[in-house]
CSV table of C-alpha atoms and ligand atoms in Angstrom, one decimal:
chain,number,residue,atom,x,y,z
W,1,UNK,CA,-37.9,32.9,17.3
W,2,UNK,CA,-38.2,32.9,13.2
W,3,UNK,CA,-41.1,33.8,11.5
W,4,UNK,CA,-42.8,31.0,9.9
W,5,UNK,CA,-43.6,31.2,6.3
W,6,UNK,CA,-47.3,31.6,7.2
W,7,UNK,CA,-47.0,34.7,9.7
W,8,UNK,CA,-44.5,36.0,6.9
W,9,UNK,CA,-46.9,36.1,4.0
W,10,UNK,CA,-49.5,37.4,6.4
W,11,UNK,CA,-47.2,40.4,7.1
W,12,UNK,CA,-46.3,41.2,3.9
W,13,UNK,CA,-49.6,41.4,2.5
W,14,UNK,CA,-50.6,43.7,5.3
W,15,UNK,CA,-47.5,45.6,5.1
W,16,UNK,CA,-48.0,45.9,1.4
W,17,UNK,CA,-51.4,47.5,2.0
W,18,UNK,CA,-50.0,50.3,4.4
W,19,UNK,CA,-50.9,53.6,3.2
W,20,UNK,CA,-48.3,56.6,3.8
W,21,UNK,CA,-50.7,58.8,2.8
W,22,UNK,CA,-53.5,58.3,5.0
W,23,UNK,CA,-53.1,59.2,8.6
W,24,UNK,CA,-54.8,60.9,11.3
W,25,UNK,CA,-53.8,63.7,13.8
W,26,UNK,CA,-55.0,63.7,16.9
W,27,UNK,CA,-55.2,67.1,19.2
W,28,UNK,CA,-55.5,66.6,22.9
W,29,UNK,CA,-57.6,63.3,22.3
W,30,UNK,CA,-57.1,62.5,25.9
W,31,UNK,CA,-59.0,59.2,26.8
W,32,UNK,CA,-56.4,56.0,26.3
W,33,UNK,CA,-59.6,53.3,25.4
W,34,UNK,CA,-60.0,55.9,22.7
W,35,UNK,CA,-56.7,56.8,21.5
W,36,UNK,CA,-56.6,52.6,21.4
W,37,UNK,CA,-59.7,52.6,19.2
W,38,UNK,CA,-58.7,54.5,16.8
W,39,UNK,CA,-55.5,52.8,16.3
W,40,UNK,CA,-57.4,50.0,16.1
W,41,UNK,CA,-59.5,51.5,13.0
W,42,UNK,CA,-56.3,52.7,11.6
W,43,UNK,CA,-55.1,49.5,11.5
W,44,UNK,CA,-58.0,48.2,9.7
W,45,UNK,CA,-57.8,50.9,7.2
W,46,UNK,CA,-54.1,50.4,6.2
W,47,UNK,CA,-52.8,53.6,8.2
W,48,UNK,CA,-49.4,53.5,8.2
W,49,UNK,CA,-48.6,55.9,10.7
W,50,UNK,CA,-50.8,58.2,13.1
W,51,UNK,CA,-49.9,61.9,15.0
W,52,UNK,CA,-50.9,63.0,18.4
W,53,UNK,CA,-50.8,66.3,20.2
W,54,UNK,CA,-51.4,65.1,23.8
W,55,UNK,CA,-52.8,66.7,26.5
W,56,UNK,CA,-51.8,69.4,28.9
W,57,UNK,CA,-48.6,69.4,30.6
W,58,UNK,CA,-49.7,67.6,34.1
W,59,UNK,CA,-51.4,64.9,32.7
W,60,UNK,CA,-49.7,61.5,32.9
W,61,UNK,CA,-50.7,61.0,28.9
W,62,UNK,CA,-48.5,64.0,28.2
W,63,UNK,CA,-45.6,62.1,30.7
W,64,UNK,CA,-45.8,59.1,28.7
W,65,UNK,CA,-45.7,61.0,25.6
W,66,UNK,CA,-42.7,62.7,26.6
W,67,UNK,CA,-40.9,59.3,27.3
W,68,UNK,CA,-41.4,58.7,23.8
W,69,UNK,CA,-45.2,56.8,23.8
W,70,UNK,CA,-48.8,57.0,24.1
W,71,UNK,CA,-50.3,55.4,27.1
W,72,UNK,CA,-53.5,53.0,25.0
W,73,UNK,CA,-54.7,49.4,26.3
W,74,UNK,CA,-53.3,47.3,24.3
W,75,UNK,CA,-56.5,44.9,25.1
W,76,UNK,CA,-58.7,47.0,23.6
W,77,UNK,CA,-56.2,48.0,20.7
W,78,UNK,CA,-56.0,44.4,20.3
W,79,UNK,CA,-52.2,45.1,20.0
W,80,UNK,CA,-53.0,47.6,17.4
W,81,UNK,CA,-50.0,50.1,18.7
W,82,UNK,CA,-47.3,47.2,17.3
W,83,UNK,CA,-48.4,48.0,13.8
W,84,UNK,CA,-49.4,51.1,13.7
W,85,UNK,CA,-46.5,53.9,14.3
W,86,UNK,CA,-47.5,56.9,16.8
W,87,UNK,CA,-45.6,60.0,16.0
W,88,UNK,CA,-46.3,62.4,18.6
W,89,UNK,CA,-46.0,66.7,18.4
W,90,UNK,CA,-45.3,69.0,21.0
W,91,UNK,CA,-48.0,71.6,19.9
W,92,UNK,CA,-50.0,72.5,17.0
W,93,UNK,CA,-47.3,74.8,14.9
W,94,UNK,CA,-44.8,71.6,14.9
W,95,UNK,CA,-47.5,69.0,14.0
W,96,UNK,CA,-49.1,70.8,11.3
W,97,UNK,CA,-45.6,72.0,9.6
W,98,UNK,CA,-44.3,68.5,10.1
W,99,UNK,CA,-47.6,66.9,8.0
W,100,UNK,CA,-47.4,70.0,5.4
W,101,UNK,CA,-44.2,69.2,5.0
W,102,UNK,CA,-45.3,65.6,4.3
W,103,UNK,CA,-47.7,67.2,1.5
W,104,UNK,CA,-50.8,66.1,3.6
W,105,UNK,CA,-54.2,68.4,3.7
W,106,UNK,CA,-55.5,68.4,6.9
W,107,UNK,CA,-59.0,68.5,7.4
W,108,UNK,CA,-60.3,69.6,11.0
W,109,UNK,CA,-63.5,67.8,11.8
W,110,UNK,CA,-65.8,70.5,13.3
W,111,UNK,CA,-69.1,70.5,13.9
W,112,UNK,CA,-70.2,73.6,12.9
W,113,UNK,CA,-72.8,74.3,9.6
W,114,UNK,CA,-70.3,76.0,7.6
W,115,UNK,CA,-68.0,72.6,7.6
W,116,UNK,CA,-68.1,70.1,4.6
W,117,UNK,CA,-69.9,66.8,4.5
W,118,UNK,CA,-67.1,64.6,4.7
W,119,UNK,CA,-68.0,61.8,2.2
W,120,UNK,CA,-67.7,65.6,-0.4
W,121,UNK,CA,-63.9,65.0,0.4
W,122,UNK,CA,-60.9,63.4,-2.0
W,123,UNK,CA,-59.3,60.8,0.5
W,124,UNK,CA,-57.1,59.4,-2.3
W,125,UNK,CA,-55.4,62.6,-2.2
W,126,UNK,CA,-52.6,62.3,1.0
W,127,UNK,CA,-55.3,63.5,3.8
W,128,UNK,CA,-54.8,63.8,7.5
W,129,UNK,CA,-58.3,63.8,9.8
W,130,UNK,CA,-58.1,66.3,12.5
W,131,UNK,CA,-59.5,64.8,15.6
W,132,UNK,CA,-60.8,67.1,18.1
W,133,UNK,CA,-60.9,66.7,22.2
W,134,UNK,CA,-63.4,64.8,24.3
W,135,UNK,CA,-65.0,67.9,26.0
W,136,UNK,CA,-63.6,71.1,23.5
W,137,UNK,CA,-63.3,69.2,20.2
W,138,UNK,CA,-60.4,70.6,17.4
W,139,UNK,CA,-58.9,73.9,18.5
W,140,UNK,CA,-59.4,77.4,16.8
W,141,UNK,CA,-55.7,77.6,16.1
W,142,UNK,CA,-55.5,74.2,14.5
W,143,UNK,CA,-58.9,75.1,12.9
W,144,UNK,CA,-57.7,77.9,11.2
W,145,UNK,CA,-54.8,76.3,9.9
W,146,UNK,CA,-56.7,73.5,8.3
W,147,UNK,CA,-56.9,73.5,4.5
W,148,UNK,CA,-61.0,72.2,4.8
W,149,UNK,CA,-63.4,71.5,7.7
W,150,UNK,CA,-65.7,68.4,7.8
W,151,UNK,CA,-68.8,67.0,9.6
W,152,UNK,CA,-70.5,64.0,9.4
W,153,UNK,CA,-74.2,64.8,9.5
W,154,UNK,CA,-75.8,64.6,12.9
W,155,UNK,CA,-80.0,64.3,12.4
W,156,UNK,CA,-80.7,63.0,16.0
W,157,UNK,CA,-81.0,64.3,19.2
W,158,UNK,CA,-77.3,64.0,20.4
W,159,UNK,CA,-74.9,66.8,18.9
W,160,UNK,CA,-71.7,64.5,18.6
W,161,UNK,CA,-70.2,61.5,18.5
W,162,UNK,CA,-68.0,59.7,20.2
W,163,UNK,CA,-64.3,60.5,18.8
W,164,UNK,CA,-63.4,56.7,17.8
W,165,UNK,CA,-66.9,56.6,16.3
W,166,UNK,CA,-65.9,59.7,14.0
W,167,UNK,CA,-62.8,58.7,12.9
W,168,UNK,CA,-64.2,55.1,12.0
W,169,UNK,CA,-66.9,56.8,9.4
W,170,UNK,CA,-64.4,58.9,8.0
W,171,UNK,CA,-61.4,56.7,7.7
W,172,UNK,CA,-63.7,53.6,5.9
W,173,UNK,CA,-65.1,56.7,3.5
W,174,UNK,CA,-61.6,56.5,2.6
W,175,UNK,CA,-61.2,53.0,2.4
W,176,UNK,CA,-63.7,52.7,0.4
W,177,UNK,CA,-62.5,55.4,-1.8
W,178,UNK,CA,-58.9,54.0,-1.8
W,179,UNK,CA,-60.0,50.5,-2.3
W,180,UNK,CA,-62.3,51.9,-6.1
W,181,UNK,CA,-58.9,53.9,-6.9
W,182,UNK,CA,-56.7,50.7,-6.7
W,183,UNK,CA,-54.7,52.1,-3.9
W,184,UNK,CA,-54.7,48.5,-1.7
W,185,UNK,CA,-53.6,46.4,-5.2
W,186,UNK,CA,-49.9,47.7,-4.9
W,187,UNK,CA,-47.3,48.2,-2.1
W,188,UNK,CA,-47.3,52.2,-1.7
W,189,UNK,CA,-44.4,52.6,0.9
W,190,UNK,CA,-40.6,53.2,-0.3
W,191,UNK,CA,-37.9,50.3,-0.4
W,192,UNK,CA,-36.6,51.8,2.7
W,193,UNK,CA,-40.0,52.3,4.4
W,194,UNK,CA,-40.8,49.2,3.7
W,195,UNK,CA,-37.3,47.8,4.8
W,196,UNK,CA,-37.6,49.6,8.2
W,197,UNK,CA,-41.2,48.8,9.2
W,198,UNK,CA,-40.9,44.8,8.0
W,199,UNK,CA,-37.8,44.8,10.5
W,200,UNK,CA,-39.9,46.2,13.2
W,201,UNK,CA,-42.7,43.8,12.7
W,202,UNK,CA,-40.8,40.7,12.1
W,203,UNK,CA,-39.0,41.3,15.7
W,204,UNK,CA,-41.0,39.2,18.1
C,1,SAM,N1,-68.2,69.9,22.1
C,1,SAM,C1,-67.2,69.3,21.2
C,1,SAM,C2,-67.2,70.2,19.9
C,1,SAM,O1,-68.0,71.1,19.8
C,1,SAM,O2,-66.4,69.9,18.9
C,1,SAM,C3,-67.5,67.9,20.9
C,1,SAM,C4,-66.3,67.1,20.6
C,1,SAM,S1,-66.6,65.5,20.0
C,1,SAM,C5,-67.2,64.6,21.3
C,1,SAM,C6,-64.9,64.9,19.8
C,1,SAM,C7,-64.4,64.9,18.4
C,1,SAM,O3,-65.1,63.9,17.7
C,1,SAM,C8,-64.6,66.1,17.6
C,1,SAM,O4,-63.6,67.1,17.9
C,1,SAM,C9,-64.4,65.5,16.2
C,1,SAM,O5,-63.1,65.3,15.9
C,1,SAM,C10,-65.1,64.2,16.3
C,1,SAM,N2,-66.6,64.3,16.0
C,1,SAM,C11,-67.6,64.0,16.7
C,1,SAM,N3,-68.8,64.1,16.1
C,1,SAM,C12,-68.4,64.5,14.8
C,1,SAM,C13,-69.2,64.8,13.6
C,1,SAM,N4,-70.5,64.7,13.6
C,1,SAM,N5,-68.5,65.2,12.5
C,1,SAM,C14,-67.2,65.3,12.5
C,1,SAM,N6,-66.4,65.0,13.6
C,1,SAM,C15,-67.0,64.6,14.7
């Protein structure tokens, strides 16, 4: 089926919106309706591509990773996984040499007093969020590797939020920072990036 000239200009001004330099890393995030949320908010923010650590061997996530994917409902994602590419990492070493290789600072989101506010951060700078597990949050290994640590204020009752939650507040603090620098008027991916992603998207 060809693309009509309508879905076409849709794409392209989406695709050239995509920013390689925004991304998120998720360690152990283990629950697919979030893993699917987030990749819905990435979408939203013009996240080109997102990393994942998954879960312990044993758990059919980690299965699914192996084979090469991320298990998220697509109904919740609203389809969200077609245009936004998952990358996934065996363990913490590989993913964090991998995005330093990439020239991303990684910030661990922690919820501790010593951590940063996050809205204190550069996000037009190429910045991975850290996103911690359900029950333990972001590990001490990946902690201490992180170049800064950041925490959105919590003044109620409840001492976290939900995951999806977090990385929506941060990742529109960088829309929103993005969006003042110019960073959304101009395509930012490579002839070639570009090239490879507009095949994948145009394929029915
Ligand atoms: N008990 C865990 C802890 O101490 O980190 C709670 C994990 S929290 C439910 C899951 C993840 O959501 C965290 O690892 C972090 O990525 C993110 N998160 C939740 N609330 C946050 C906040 N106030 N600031 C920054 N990140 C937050």
């Amino acid at each position: 089926m060809l693309v009509t000239p309508e879905r076409e200009h849709k794409l392209r001004t989406v695709l050239s919106r995509r920013q390689p330099d925004l991304t998120v890393l998720m360690e152990q995030v283990n629950k697919p309706h979030n893993l699917s949320a987030i990749l819905r908010t990435c979408d939203a923010v013009g996240v080109l591509e997102v990393h994942a650590i998954p879960p312990q061997k044993g758990l059919p996530v980690l299965e699914e990773a192996e084979a090469g994917k991320i298990r998220t409902y697509n109904d919740t994602s609203g389809s969200a996984a077609k245009w936004v590419g998952l990358r996934v990492h065996p363990d913490v070493p590989s993913a964090f040499a991998y995005l330093k290789g990439q020239g991303f600072r990684i910030y661990a989101t922690r919820l501790s007093e010593q951590a940063t506010d996050y809205r204190a951060v550069d996000y037009t700078q190429p910045t991975c969020i850290l996103l911690g597990a359900e029950k333990w949050g972001v590990s001490e290994e990946a902690a201490a590797l992180a170049d800064g640590h950041i925490v959105i204020p919590m003044l109620g009752m409840v001492q976290s939020l939900n995951v999806s939650v977090a990385a929506a507040v941060i990742l529109f603090e960088a829309q929103r920072q993005r969006l003042e620098a110019g960073l959304y008027e101009r395509p930012r991916l490579s002839p070639q990036q570009y090239q490879a992603v507009w095949e994948a998207w145009s394929d029915p």
